[in-house]
mmCIF file of C-alpha atoms and ligand atoms in Angstrom:
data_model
loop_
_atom_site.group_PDB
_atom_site.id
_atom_site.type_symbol
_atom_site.label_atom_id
_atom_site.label_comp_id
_atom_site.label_asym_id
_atom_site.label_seq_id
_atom_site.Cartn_x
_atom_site.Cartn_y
_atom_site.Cartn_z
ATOM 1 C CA UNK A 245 128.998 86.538 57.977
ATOM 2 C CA UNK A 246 126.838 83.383 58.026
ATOM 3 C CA UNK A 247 126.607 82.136 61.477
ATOM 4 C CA UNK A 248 126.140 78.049 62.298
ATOM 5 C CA UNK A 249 123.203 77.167 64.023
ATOM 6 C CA UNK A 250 124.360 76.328 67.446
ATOM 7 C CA UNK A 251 124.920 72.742 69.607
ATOM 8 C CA UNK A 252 125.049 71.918 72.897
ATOM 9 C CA UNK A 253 125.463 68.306 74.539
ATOM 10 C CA UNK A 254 127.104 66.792 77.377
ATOM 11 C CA UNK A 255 127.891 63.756 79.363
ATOM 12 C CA UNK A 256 128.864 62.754 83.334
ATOM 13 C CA UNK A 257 131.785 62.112 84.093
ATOM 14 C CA UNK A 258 130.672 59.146 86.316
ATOM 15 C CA UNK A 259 132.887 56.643 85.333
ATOM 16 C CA UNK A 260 136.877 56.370 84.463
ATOM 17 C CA UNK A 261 136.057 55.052 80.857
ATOM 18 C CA UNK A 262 133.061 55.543 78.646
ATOM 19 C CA UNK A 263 131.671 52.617 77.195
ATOM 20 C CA UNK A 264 131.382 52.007 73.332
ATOM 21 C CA UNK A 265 127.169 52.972 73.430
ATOM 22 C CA UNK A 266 128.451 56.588 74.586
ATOM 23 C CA UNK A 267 131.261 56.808 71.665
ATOM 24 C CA UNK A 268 128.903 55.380 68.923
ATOM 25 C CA UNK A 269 125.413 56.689 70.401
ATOM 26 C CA UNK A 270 126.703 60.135 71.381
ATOM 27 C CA UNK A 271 130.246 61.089 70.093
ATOM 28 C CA UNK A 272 130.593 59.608 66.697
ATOM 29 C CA UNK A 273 127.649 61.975 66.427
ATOM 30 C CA UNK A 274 128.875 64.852 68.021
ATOM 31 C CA UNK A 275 132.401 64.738 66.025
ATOM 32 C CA UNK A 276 130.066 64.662 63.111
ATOM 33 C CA UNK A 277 127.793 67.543 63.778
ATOM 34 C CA UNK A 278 130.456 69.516 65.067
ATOM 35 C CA UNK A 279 131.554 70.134 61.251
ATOM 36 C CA UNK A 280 128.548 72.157 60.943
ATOM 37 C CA UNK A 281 127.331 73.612 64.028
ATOM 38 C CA UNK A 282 128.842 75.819 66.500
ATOM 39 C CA UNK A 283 129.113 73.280 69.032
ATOM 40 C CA UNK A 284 129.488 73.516 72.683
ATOM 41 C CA UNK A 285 130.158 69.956 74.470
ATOM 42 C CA UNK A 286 130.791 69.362 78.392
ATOM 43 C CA UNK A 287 131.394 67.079 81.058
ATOM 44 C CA UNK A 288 128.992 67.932 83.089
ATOM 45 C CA UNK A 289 130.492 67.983 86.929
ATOM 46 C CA UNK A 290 127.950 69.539 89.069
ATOM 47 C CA UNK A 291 125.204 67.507 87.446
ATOM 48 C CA UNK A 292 127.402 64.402 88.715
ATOM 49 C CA UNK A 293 127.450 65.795 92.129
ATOM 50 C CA UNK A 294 123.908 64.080 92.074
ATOM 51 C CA UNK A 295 125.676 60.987 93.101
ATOM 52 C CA UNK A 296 128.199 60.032 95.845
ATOM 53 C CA UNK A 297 131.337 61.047 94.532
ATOM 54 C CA UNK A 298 135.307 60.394 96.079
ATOM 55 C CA UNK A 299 136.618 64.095 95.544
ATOM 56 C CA UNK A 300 139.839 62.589 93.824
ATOM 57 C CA UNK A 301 137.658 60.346 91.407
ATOM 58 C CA UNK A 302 135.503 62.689 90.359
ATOM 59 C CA UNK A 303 138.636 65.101 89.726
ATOM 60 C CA UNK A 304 139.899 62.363 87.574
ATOM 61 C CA UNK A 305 136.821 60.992 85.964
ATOM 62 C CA UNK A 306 136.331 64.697 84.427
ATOM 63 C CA UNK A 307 139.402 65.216 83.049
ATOM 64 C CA UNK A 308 139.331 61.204 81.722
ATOM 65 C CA UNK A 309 135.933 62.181 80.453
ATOM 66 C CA UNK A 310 137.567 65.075 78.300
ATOM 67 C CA UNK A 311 140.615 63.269 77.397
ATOM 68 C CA UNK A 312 138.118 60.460 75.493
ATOM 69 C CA UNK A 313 135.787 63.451 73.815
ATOM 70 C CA UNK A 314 139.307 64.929 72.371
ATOM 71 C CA UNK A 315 140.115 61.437 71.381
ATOM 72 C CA UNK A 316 137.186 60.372 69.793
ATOM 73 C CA UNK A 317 137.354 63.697 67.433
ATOM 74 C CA UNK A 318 136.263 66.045 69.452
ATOM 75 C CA UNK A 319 138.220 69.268 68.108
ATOM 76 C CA UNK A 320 138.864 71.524 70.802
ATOM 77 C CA UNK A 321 140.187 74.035 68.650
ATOM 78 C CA UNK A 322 136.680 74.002 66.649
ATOM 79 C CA UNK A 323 133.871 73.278 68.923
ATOM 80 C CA UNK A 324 133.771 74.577 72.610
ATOM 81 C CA UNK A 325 134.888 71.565 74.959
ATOM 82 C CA UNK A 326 134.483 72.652 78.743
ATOM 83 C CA UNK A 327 133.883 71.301 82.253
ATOM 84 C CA UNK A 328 130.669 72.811 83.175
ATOM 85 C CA UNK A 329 131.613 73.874 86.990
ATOM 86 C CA UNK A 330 134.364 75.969 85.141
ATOM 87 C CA UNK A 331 131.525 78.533 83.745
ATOM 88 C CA UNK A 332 129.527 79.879 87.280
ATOM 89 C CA UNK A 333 126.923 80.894 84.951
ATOM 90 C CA UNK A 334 125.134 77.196 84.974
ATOM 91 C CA UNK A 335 124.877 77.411 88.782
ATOM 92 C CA UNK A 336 123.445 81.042 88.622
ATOM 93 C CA UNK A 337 121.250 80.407 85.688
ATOM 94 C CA UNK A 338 120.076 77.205 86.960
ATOM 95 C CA UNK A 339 118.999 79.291 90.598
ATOM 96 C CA UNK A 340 116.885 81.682 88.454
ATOM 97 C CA UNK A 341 115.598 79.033 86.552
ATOM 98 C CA UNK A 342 114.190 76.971 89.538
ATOM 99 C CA UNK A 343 112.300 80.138 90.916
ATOM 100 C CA UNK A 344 110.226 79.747 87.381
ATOM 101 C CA UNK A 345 109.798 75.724 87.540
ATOM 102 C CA UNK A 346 106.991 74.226 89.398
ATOM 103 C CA UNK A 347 107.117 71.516 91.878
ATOM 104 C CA UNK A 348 104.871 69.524 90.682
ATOM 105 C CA UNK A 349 106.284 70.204 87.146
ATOM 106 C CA UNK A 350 109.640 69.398 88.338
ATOM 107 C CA UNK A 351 108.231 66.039 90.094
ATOM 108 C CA UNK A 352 106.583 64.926 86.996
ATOM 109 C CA UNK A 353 110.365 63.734 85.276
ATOM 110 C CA UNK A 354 110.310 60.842 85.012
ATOM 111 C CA UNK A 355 113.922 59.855 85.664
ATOM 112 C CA UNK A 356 113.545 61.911 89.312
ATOM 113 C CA UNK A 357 110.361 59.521 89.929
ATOM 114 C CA UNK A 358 112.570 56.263 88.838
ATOM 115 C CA UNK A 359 115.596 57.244 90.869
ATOM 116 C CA UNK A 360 114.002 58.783 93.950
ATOM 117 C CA UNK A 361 111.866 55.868 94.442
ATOM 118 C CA UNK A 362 114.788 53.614 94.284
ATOM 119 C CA UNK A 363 116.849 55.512 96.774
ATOM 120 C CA UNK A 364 114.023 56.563 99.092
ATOM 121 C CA UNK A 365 113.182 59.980 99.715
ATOM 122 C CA UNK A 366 115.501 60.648 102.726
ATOM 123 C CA UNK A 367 118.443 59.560 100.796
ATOM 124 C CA UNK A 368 116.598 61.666 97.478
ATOM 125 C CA UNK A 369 118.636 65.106 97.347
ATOM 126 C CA UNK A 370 117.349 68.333 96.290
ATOM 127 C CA UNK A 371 119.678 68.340 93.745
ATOM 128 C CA UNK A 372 118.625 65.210 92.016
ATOM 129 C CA UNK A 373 115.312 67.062 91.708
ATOM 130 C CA UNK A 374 116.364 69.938 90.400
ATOM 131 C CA UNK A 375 118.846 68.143 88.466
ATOM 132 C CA UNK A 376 116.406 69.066 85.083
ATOM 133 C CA UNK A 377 116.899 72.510 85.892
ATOM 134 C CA UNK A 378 120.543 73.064 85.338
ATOM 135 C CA UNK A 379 120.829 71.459 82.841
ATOM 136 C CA UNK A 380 117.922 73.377 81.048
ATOM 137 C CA UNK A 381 120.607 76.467 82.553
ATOM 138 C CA UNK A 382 123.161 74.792 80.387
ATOM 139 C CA UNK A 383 121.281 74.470 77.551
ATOM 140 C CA UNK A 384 119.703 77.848 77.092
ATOM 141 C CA UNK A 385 123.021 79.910 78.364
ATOM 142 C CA UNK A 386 124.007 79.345 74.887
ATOM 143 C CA UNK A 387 121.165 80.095 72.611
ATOM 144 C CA UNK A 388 121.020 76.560 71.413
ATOM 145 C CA UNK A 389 118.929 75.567 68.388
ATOM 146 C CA UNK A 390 119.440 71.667 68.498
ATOM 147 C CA UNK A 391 120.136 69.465 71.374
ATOM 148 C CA UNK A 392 120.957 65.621 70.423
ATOM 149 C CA UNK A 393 120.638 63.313 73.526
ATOM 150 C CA UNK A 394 119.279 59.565 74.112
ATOM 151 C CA UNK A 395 115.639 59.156 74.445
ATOM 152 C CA UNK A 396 116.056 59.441 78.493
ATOM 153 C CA UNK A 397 116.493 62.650 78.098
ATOM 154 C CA UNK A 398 113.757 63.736 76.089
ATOM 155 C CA UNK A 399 111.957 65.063 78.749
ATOM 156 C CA UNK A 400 114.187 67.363 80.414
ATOM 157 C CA UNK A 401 114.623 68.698 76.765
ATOM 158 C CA UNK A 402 111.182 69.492 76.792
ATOM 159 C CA UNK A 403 111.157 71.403 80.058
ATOM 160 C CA UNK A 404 114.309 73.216 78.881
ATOM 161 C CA UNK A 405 111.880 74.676 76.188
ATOM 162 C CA UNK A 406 108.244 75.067 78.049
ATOM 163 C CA UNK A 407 111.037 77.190 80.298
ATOM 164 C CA UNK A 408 112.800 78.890 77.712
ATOM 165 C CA UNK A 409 108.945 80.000 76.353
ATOM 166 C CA UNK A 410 107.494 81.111 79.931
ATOM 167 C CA UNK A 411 110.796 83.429 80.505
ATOM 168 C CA UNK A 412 109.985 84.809 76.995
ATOM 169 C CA UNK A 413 106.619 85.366 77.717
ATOM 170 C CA UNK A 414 106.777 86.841 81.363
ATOM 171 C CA UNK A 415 109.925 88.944 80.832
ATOM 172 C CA UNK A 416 110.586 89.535 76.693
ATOM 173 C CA UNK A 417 112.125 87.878 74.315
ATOM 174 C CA UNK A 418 115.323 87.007 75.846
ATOM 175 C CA UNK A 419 116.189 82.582 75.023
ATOM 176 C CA UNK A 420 116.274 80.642 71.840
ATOM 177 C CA UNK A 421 114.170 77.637 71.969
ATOM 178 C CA UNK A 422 116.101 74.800 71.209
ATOM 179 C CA UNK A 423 114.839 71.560 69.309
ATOM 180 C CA UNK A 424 116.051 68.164 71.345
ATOM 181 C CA UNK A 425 117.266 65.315 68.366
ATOM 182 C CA UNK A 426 116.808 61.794 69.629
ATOM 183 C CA UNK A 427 119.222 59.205 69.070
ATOM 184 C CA UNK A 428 117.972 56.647 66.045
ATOM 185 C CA UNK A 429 116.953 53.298 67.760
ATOM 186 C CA UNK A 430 119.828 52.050 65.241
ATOM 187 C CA UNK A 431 122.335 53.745 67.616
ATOM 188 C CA UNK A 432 121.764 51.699 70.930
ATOM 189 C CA UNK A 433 124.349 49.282 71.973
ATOM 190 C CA UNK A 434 123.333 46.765 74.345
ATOM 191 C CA UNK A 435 125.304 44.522 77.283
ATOM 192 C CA UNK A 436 127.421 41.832 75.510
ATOM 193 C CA UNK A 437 126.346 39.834 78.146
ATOM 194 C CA UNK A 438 122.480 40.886 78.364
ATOM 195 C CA UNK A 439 121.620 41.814 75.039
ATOM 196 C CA UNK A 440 117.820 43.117 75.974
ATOM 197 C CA UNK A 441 119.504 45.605 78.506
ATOM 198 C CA UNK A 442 121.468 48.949 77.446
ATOM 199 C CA UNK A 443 125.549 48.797 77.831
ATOM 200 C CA UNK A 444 125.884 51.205 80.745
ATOM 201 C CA UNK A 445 128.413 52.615 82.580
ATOM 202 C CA UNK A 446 126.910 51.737 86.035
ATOM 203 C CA UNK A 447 126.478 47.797 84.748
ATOM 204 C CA UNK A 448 126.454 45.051 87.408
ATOM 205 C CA UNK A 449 128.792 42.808 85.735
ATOM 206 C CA UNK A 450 131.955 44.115 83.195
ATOM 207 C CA UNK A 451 131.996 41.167 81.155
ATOM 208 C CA UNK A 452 129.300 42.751 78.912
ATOM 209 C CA UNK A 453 130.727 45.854 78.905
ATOM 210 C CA UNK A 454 133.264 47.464 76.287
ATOM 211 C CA UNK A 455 135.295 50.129 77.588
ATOM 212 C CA UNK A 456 136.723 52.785 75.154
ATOM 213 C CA UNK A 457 140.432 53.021 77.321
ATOM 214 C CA UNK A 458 140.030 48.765 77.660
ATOM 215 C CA UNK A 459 143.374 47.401 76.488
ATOM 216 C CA UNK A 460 142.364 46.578 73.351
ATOM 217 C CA UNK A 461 143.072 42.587 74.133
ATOM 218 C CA UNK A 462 140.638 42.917 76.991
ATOM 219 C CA UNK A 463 137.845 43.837 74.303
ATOM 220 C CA UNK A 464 138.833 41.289 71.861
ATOM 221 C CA UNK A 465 138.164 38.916 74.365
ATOM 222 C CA UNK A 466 134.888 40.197 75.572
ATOM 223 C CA UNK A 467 133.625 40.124 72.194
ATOM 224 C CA UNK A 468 134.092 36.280 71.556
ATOM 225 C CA UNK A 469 132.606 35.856 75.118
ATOM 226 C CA UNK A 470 129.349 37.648 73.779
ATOM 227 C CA UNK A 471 125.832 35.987 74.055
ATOM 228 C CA UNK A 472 124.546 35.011 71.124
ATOM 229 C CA UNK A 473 121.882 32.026 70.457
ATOM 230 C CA UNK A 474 121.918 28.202 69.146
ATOM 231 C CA UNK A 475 120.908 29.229 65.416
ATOM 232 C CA UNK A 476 124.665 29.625 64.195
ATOM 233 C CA UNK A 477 123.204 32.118 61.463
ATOM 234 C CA UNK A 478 124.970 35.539 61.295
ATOM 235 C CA UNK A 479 121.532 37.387 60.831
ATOM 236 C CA UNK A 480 119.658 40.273 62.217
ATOM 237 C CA UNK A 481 116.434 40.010 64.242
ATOM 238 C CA UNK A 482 116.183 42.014 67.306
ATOM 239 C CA UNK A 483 113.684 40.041 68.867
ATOM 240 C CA UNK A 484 114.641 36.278 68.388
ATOM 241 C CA UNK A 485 118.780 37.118 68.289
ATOM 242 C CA UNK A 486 118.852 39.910 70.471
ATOM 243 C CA UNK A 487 122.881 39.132 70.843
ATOM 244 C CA UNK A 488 123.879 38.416 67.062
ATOM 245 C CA UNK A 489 121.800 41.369 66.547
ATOM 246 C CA UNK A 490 124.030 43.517 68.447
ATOM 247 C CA UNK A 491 127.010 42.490 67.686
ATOM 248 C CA UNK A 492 125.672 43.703 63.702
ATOM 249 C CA UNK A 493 124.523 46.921 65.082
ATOM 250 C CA UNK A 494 128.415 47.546 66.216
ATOM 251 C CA UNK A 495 130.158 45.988 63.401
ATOM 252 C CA UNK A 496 128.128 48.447 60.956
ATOM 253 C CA UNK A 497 128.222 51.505 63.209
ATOM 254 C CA UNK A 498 131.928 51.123 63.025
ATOM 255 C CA UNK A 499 132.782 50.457 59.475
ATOM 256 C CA UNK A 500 129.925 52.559 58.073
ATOM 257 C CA UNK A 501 128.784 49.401 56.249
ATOM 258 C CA UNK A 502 124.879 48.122 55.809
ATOM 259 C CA UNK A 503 124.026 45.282 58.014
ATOM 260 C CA UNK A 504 122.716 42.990 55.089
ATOM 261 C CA UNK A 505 126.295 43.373 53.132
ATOM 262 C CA UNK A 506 127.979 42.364 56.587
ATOM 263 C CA UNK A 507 124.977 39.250 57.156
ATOM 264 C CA UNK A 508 125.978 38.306 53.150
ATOM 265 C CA UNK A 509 130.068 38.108 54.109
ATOM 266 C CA UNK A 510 129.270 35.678 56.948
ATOM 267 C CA UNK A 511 126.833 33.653 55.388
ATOM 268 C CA UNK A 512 127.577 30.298 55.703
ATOM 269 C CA UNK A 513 129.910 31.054 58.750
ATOM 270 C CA UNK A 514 130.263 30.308 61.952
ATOM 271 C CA UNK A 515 129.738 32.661 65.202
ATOM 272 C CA UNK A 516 133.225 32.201 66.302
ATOM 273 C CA UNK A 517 134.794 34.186 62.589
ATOM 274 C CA UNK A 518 132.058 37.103 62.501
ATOM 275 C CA UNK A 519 133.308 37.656 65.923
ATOM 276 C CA UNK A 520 136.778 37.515 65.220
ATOM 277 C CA UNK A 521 136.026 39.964 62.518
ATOM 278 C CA UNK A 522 134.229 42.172 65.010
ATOM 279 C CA UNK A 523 136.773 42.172 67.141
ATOM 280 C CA UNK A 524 139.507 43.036 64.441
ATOM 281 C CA UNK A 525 137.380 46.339 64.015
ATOM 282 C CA UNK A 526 136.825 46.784 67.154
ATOM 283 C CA UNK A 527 141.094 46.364 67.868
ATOM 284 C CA UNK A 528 141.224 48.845 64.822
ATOM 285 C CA UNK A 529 138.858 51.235 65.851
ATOM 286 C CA UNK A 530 139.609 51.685 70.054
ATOM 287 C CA UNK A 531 143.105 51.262 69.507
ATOM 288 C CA UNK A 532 144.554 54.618 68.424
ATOM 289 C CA UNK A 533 141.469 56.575 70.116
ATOM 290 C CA UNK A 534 142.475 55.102 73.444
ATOM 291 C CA UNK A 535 146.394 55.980 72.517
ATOM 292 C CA UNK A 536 145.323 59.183 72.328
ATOM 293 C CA UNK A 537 143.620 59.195 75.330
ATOM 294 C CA UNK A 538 146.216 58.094 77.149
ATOM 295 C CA UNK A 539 148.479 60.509 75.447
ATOM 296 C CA UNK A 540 146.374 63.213 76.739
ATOM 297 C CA UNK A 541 145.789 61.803 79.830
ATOM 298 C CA UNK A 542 149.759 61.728 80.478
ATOM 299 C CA UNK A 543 150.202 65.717 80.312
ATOM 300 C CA UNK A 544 147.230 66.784 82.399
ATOM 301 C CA UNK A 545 148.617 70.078 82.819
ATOM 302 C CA UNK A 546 148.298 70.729 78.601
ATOM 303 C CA UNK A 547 144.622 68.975 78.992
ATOM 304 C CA UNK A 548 143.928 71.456 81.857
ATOM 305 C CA UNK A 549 144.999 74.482 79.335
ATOM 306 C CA UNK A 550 143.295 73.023 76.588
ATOM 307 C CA UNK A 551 139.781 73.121 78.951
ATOM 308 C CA UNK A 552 140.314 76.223 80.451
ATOM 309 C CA UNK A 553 140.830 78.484 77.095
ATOM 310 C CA UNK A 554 137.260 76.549 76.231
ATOM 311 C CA UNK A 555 135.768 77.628 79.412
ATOM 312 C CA UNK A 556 136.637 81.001 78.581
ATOM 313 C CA UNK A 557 134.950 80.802 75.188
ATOM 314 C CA UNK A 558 132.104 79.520 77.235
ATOM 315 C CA UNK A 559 132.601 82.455 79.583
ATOM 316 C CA UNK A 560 131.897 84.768 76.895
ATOM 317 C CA UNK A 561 128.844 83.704 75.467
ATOM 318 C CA UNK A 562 126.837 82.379 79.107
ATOM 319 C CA UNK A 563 128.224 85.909 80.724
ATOM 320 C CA UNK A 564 125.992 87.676 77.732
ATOM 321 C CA UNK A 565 122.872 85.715 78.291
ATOM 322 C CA UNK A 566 122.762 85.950 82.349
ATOM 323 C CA UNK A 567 123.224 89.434 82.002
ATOM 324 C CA UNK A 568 120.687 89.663 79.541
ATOM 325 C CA UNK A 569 118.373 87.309 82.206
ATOM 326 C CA UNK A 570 119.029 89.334 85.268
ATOM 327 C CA UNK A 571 118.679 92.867 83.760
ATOM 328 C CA UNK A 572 114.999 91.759 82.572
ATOM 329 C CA UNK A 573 114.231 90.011 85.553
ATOM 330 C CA UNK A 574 114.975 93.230 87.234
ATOM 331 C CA UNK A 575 118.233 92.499 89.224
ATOM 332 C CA UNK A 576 119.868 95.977 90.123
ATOM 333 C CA UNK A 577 122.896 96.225 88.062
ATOM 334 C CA UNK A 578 126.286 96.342 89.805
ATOM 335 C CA UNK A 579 127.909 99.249 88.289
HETATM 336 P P1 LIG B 709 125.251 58.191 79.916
HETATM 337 O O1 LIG B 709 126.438 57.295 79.907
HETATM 338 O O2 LIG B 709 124.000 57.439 80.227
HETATM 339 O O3 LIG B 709 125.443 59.430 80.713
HETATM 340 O O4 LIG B 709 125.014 58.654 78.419
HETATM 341 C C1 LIG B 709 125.777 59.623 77.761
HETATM 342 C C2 LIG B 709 125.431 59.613 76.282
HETATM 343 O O5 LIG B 709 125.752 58.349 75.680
HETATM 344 C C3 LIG B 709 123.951 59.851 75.981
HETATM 345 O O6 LIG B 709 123.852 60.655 74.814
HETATM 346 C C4 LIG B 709 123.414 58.465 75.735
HETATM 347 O O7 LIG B 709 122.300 58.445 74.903
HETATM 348 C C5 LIG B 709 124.606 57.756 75.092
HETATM 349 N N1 LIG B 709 124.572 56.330 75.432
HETATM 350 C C6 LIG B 709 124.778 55.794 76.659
HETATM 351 N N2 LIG B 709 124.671 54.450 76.631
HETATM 352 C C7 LIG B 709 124.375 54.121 75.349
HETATM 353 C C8 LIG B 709 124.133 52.884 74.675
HETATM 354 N N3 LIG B 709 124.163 51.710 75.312
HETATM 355 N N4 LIG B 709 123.858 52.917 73.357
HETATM 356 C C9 LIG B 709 123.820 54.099 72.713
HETATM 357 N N5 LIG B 709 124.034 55.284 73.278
HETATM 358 C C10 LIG B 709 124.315 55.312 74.579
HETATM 359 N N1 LIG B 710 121.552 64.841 81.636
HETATM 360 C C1 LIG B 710 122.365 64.415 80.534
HETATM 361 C C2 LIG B 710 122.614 62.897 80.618
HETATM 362 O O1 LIG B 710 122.637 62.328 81.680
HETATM 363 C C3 LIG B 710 123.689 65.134 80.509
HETATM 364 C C4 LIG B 710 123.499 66.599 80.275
HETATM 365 C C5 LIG B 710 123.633 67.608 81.195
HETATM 366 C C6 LIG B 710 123.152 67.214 79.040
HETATM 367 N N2 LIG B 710 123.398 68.814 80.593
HETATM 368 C C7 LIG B 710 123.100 68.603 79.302
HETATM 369 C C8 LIG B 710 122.869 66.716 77.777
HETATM 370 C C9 LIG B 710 122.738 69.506 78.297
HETATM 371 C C10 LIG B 710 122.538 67.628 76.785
HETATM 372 C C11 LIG B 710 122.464 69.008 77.036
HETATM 373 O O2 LIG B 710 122.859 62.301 79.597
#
């Protein structure tokens, strides 16, 4: 039997609709990939415990979260779709794992430095510092060989491996060491609104924003609302039409086309029809994945099913690899 190399990604679930940079940066990927790896993919709960959280949101933000990943392609039936506080192993894994990271190793990240200096250290959890930590635990539970993330999260990929290689060498060969794969440059969407900044879930403003369960019509709208420049040529240059540029970068993402083949049908045209045909695609594209959403979203009681024969597929593989961890570590072995 020929096994696939293996997958593993993940996103919060720290808002109640992803944003069109997550489906075409991260799961337009994924559904791709997942054709030939063994994929694992979560929504990664206790790593959004980080941030204040309403119990009830967070409840629903996962499940939402899991609804869009099925929607988008995600094929629950072929790659491993789970809520990460469902498999205990991350928390356990992620304990032994901070007993082998250093402090000062651990205080090097540089989205910890970023994020504790904005909140100030008082109002800086533990967690968010050890935050790197599990989710080298989720990473390495499952013998990963390739790990595609944005560029942000390059770094904790790296200490996932310099981990995964000090357990090896201190205790025998016991983790894979996975290989991080960085989104293209080509893949980043950026605010409608503020075309030099990232689309983000946690933007200021919405009006720059494209949600993937927006009504459609809301979308549309945002779209011809978009920032563009006084030039009135349909052209890319990310410097000097950071906007128009953006709105190409979509367009081709989501019909597969080149950017100069779209720049040669709206030669000669105005802003207002290339976004009017952006929209169209945009209508055509979000439509039936949010239908199917909300489809899923409307029997949460098949979703939860759905996640929790994952989790047990999950279950299975983690169980092997903490076993594996504490038995070399030298953990006495409940009999
Ligand atoms: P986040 O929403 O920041 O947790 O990101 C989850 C995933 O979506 C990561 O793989 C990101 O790289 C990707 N992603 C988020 N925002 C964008 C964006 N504006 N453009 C492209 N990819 C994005
Ligand atoms: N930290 C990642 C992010 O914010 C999410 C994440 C958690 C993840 N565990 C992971 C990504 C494991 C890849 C692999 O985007």
């Amino acid at each position: 039997m020929v096994t696939k190399p293996r997958l593993y990604s993940g996103m919060q679930p720290s808002a109640d609709s992803l944003q069109i940079g997550n489906y075409i940066g991260a799961l337009m990927q994924w559904r791709d990939l997942q054709q030939t790896y063994d994929a694992f993919f979560s929504v990664v709960d206790l790593h959004a415990l980080t941030q204040p959280n309403d119990p009830a949101e967070l409840r629903a933000k996962t499940r939402r979260t899991a609804a869009q990943y099925i929607a988008a392609g995600i094929e629950p039936s072929r790659s491993t779709l789970y809520v990460q506080s469902h498999v205990r192993a991350h928390a356990e894994l992620a304990w032994i794992l901070s007993t082998l990271t250093g402090f000062g190793e651990a205080g090097r990240m540089t989205q910890f430095k970023d994020k504790s200096q904005r909140y100030g250290a008082e109002a800086t959890s533990v967690g968010l510092f050890t935050y790197p930590v599990l989710m080298a635990a989720d990473i390495l539970l499952y013998q990963t060989d390739i790990v595609p993330v944005g560029d942000d999260q390059k770094q904790h990929v790296e200490l996932t491996r310099t981990l995964a290689e000090r357990f090896n060498a201190r205790y025998g060969e016991t983790f894979h060491v996975p290989m991080p794969v960085i989104q293209q440059d080509t893949a980043r969407i950026y605010d409608l609104q503020n075309p030099t900044s990232k689309m983000s879930k946690s933007a200021e403003s919405d009006a720059g924003v494209l949600w993937l369960l927006d009504d459609p019509k809301v979308s549309a709208k945002k779209i011809m609302r978009a920032v563009t420049d006084s030039e009135g040529s349909v052209r890319y240059d990310r410097e000097n039409k950071p906007g128009v540029s953006n709105l190409l970068v979509i367009y081709a993402a989501l019909t597969g086309r080149q950017i100069p083949a779209i720049e040669d049908e709206y030669a000669g045209r105005g802003y207002g029809d290339f976004k009017k045909g952006l929209a169209e695609v945009v209508v055509a594209e979000f439509g039936p994945v949010r239908e199917r959403a909300l489809e899923l979203l409307d029997d949460p009681a098949e979703l939860d099913r759905v996640l929790a024969t994952n989790a047990a597929r999950a279950d299975a593989v983690a169980d092997r690899t903490l076993a594996d961890v504490y038995d070399k570590m030298g953990l006495l072995r409940r009999v």
